[in-house]
Short mmCIF file of C-alpha atoms in Angstrom, two decimals:
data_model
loop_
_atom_site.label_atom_id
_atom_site.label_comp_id
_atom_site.label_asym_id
_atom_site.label_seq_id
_atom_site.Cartn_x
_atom_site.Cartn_y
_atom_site.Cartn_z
CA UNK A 19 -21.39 -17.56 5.33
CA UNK A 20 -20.13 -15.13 8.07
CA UNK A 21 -22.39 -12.49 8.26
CA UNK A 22 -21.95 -9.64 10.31
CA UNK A 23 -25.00 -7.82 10.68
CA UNK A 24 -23.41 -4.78 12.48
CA UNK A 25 -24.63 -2.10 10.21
CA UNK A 26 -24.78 0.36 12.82
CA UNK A 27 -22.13 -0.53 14.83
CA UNK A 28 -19.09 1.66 13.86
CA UNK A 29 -16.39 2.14 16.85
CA UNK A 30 -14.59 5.17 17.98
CA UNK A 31 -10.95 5.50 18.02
CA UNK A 32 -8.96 6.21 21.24
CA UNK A 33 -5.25 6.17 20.56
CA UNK A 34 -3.14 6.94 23.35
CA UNK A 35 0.23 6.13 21.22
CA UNK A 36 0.45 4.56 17.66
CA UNK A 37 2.80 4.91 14.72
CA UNK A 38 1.64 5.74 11.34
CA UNK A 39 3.24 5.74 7.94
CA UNK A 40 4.60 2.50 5.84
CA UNK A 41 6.83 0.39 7.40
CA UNK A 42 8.85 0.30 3.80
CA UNK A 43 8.81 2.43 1.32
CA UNK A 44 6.00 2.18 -1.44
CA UNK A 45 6.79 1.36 -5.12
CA UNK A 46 8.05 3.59 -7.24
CA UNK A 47 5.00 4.12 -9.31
CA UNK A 48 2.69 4.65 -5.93
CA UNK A 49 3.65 8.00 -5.02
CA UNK A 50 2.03 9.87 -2.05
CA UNK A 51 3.89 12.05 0.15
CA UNK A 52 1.61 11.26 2.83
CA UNK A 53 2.11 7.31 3.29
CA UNK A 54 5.72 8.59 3.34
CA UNK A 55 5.39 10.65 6.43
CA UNK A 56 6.12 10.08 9.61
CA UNK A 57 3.66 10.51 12.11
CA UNK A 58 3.61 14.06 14.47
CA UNK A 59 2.55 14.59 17.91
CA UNK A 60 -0.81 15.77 17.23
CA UNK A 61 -4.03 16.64 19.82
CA UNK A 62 -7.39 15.41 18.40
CA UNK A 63 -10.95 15.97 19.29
CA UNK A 64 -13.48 14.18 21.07
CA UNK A 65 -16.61 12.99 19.29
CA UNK A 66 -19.49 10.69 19.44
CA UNK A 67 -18.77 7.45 17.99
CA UNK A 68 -22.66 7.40 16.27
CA UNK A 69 -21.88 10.08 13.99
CA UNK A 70 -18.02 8.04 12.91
CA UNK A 71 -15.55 10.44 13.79
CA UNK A 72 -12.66 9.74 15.91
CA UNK A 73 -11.27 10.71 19.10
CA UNK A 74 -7.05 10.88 18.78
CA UNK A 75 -5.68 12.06 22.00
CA UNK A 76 -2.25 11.82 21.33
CA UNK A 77 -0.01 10.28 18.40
CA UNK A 78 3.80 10.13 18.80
CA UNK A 79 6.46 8.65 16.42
CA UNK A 80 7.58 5.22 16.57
CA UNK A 81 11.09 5.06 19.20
CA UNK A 82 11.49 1.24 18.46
CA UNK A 83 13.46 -0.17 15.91
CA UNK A 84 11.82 -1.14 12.80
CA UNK A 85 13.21 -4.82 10.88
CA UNK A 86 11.09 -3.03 7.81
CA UNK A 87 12.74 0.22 8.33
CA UNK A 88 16.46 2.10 8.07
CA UNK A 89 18.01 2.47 11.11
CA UNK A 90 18.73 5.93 13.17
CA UNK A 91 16.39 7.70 9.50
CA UNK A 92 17.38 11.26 9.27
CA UNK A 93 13.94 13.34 10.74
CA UNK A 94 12.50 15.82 8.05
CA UNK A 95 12.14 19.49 9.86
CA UNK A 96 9.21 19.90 11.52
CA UNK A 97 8.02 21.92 9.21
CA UNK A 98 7.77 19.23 6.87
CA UNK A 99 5.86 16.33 8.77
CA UNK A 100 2.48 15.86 8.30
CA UNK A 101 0.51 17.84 11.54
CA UNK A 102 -2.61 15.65 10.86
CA UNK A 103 -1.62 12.38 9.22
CA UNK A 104 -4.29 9.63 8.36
CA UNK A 105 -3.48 6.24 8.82
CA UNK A 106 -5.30 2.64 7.29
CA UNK A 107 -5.11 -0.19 9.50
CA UNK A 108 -6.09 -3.16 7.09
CA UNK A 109 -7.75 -6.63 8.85
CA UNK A 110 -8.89 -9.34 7.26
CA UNK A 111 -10.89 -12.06 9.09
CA UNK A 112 -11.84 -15.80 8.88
CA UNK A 113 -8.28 -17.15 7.35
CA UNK A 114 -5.70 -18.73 7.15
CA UNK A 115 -7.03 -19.78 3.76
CA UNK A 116 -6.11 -20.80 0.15
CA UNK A 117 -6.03 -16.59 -0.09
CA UNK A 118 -3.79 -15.79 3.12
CA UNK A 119 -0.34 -16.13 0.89
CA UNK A 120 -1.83 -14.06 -2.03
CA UNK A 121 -3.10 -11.66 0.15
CA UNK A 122 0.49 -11.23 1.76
CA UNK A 123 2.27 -11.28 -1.60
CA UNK A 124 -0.10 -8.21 -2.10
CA UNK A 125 0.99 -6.38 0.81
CA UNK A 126 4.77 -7.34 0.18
CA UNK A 127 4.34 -5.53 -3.39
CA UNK A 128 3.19 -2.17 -1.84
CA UNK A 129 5.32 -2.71 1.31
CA UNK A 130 2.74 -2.42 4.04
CA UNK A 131 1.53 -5.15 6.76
CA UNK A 132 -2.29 -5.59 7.70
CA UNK A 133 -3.49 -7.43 10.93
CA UNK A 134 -4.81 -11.12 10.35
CA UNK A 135 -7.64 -12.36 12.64
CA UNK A 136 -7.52 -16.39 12.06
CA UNK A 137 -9.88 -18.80 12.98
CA UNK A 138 -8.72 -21.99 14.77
CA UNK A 139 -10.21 -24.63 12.97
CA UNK A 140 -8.95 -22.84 9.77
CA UNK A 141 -5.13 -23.61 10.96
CA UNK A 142 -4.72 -26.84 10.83
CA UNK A 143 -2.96 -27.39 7.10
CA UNK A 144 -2.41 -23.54 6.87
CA UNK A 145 0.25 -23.80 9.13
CA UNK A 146 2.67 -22.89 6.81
CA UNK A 147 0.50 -19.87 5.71
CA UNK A 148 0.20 -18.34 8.98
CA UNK A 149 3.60 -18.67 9.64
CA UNK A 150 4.80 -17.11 6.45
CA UNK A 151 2.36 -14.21 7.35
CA UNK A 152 3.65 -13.55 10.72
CA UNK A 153 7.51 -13.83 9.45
CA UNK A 154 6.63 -11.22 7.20
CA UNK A 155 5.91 -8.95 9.52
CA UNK A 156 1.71 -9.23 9.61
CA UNK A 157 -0.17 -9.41 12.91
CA UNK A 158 -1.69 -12.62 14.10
CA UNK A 159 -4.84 -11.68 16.17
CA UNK A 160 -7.43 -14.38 17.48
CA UNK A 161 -10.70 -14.49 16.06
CA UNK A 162 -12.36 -17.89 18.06
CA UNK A 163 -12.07 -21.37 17.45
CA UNK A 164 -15.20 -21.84 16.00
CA UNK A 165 -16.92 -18.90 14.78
CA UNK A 166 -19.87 -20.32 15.75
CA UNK A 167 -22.84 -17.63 17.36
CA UNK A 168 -24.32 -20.23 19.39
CA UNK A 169 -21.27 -21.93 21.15
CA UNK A 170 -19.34 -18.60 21.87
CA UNK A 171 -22.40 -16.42 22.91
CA UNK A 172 -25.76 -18.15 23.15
CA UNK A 173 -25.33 -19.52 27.32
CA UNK A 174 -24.75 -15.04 27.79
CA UNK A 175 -21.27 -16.17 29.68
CA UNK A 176 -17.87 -15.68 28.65
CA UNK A 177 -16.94 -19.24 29.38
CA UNK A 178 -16.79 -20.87 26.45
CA UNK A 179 -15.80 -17.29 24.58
CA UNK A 180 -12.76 -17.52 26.39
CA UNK A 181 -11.74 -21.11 26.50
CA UNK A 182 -11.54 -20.91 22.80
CA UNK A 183 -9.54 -17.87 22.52
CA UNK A 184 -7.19 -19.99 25.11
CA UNK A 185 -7.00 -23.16 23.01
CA UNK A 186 -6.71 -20.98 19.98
CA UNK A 187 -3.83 -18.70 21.39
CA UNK A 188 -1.70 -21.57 22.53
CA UNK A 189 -1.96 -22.86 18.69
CA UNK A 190 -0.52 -19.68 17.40
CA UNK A 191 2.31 -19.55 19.68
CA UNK A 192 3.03 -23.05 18.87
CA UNK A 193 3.34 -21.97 14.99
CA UNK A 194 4.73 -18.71 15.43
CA UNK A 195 6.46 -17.75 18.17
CA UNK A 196 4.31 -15.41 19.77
CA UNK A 197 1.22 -15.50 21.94
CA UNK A 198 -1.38 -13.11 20.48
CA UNK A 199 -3.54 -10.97 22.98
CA UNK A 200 -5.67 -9.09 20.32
CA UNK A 201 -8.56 -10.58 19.66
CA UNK A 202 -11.98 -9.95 17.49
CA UNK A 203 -15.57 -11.32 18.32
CA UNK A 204 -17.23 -13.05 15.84
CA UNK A 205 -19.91 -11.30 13.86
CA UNK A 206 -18.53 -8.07 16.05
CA UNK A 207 -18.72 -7.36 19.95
CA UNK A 208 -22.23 -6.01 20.07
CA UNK A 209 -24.50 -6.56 20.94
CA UNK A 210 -23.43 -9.88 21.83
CA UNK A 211 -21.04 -9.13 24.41
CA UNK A 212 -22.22 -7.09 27.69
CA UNK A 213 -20.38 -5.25 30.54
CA UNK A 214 -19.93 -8.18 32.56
CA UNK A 215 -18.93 -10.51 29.59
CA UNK A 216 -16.22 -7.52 29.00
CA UNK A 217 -15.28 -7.57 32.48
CA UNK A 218 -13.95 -11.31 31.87
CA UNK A 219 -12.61 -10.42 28.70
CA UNK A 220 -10.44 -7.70 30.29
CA UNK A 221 -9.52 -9.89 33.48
CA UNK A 222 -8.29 -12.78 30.83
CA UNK A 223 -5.58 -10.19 29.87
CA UNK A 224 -6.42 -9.78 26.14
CA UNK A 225 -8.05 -6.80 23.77
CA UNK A 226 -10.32 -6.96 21.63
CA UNK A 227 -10.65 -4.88 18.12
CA UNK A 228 -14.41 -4.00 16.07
CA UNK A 229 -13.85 -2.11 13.35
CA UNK A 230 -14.48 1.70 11.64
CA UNK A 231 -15.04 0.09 7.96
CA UNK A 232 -17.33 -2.77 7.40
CA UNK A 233 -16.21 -3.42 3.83
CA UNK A 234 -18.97 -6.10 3.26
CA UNK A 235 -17.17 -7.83 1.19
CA UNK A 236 -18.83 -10.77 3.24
CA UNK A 237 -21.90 -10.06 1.31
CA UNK A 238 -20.73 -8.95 -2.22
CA UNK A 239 -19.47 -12.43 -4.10
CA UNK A 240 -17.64 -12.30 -6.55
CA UNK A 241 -18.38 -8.49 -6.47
CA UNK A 242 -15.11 -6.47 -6.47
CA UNK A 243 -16.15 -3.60 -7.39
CA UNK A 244 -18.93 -3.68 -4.87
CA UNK A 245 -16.12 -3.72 -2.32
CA UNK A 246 -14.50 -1.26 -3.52
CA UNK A 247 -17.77 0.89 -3.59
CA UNK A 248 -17.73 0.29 0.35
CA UNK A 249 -14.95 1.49 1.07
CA UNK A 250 -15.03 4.44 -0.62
CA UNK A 251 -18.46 5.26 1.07
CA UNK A 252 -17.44 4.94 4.28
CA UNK A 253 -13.75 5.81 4.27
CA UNK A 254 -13.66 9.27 5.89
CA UNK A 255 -11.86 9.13 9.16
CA UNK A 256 -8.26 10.39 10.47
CA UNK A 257 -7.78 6.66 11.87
CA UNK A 258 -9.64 3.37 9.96
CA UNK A 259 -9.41 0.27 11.05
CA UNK A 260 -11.06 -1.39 7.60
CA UNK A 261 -13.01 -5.03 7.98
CA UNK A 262 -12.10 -7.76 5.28
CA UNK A 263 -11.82 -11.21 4.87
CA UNK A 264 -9.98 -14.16 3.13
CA UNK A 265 -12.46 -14.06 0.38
CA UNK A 266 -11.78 -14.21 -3.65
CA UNK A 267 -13.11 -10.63 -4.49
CA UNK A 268 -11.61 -9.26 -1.32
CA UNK A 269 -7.95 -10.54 -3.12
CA UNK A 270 -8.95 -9.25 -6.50
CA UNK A 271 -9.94 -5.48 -4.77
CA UNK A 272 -6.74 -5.32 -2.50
CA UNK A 273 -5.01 -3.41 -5.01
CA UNK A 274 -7.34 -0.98 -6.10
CA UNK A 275 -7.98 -0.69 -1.95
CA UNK A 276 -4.82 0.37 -1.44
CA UNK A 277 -4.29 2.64 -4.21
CA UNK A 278 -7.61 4.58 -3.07
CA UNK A 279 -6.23 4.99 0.42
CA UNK A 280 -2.80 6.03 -0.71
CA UNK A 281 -4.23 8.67 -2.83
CA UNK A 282 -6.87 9.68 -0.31
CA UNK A 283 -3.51 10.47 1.88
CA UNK A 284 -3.48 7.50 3.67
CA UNK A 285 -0.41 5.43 5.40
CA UNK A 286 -0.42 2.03 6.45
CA UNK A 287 0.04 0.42 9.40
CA UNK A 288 0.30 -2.73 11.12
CA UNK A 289 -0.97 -3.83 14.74
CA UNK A 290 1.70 -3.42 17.50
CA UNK A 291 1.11 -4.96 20.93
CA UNK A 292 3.24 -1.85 22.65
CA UNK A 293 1.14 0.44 20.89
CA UNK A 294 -2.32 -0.52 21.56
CA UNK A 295 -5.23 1.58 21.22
CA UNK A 296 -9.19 1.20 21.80
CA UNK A 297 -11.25 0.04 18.79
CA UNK A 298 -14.42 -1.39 20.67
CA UNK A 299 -18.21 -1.21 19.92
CA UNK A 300 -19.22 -0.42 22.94
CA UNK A 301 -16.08 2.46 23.32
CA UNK A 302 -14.50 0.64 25.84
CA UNK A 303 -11.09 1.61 27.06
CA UNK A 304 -9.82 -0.92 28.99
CA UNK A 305 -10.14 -2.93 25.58
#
């Protein structure tokens, strides 16, 4: 099992630029005028990362082109976009797995993308899988080779940490087209990963992501509801960047997940390289 004992470990959120707000447009029957929102220029506050709030310096809307979205959209007034909006950013861990296209035919139904941290010795015959996930407009972010504690962290250098996010990298490119730089420590950055071990990590060229929401659904088998119950306790921030995994009561919660957010005024979004922001443990910015 893939326990991440990071109880107290909940990360701060810089964002120097991000879009918010569904890259399609939710089902009829999901209505919330918030996921439908675009995001506004907004000024947040500054505050310590112990108590989980978040820090949001500055949020502007999306200039790119969206495949998921209408072309040249018709802006509401400014009067009418949302001054403060909240935003989800759903991850799930340890895949690709016998869940990964059931997970994705989830998302598809509400029209949202999450971020997928994959594990390299889980690719090989989920090729197909990851591909599928990424063509659908998901984000492929590293999460080791191995997820093994003693290999990636035990010798305290970032050796072997990074020649397995190397090895792993070049695999997704191979598969999909595009060389992930986001990455996620196994069983979390800290306290496994120190200044100097960051230093490399930062020098290699890639980012790395914690979390805001440890949805323990590691721990709860078979235990929707318990997942859901996690969520909902810790759910509370402007920005969330929520921990899952490619487990069976992770897929039978993902609906009732994303109704709770969307009526808790949430939008959805999906990692975007050009609009990186700082999601790190040890708060971090260069990450």
């Amino acid at each position: 099992m893939n326990v991440h004992s990071a109880e107290k470990n909940i990360a701060s959120v810089v964002i120097p630029k991000f879009a918010g707000g569904n890259e399609k447009k939710p089902v009829p029957d999901k209505q919330s005028a918030e996921a439908e929102q675009s995001v506004d220029a907004t000024e947040g506050t500054e505050a310590d990362s112990n108590t989980g709030t978040t820090e949001v310096n500055e949020t502007s809307q999306e200039q790119q082109n969206s495949t998921d979205s209408p072309e040249n959209t018709p802006q509401p007034p400014l009067e009418q976009k949302a001054s403060k909006p909240k935003v989800a950013y759903l991850t799930f861990d340890d895949g690709p797995s016998k869940y990964t296209d059931e997970i994705v035919a989830i998302l598809n139904e509400h029209g949202i993308h999450a971020t997928f941290f994959v594990i390299g010795s889980q690719i090989k015959g989920n090729e197909s899988s990851l591909k599928a996930a990424s063509e659908q407009g998901n984000y492929i972010g590293l999460h080791s080779m191995t997820h093994d504690k003693k290999i990636l962290y035990d010798s305290g250098s970032s050796a072997k940490f990074l020649k397995e996010f190397n090895k792993e990298q070049s695999m997704v490119e191979e598969i999909t087209g595009t060389a992930p730089w986001l990455i996620r420590a196994p069983y979390g950055s800290k306290p496994q990963i120190n200044k100097e071990f960051r230093n490399d990590i930062v020098k290699a060229g890639y980012k790395m992501w914690d979390w805001t929401v440890d949805s323990k659904d590691w721990k709860h088998t078979n235990k929707p509801d318990k997942v859901m119950q996690e969520i909902k306790r810790q759910v509370s921030r402007e920005v969330e960047v929520i921990l899952m995994h490619e487990k069976k009561q992770t897929v039978e919660a993902l609906p009732q997940i994303i109704q709770y957010l969307t009526n808790k005024g949430y939008a959805f979004a999906v990692y975007k390289p050009d609009q990186h922001f700082s999601v790190n443990f040890s708060n971090d910015p260069r990450l």
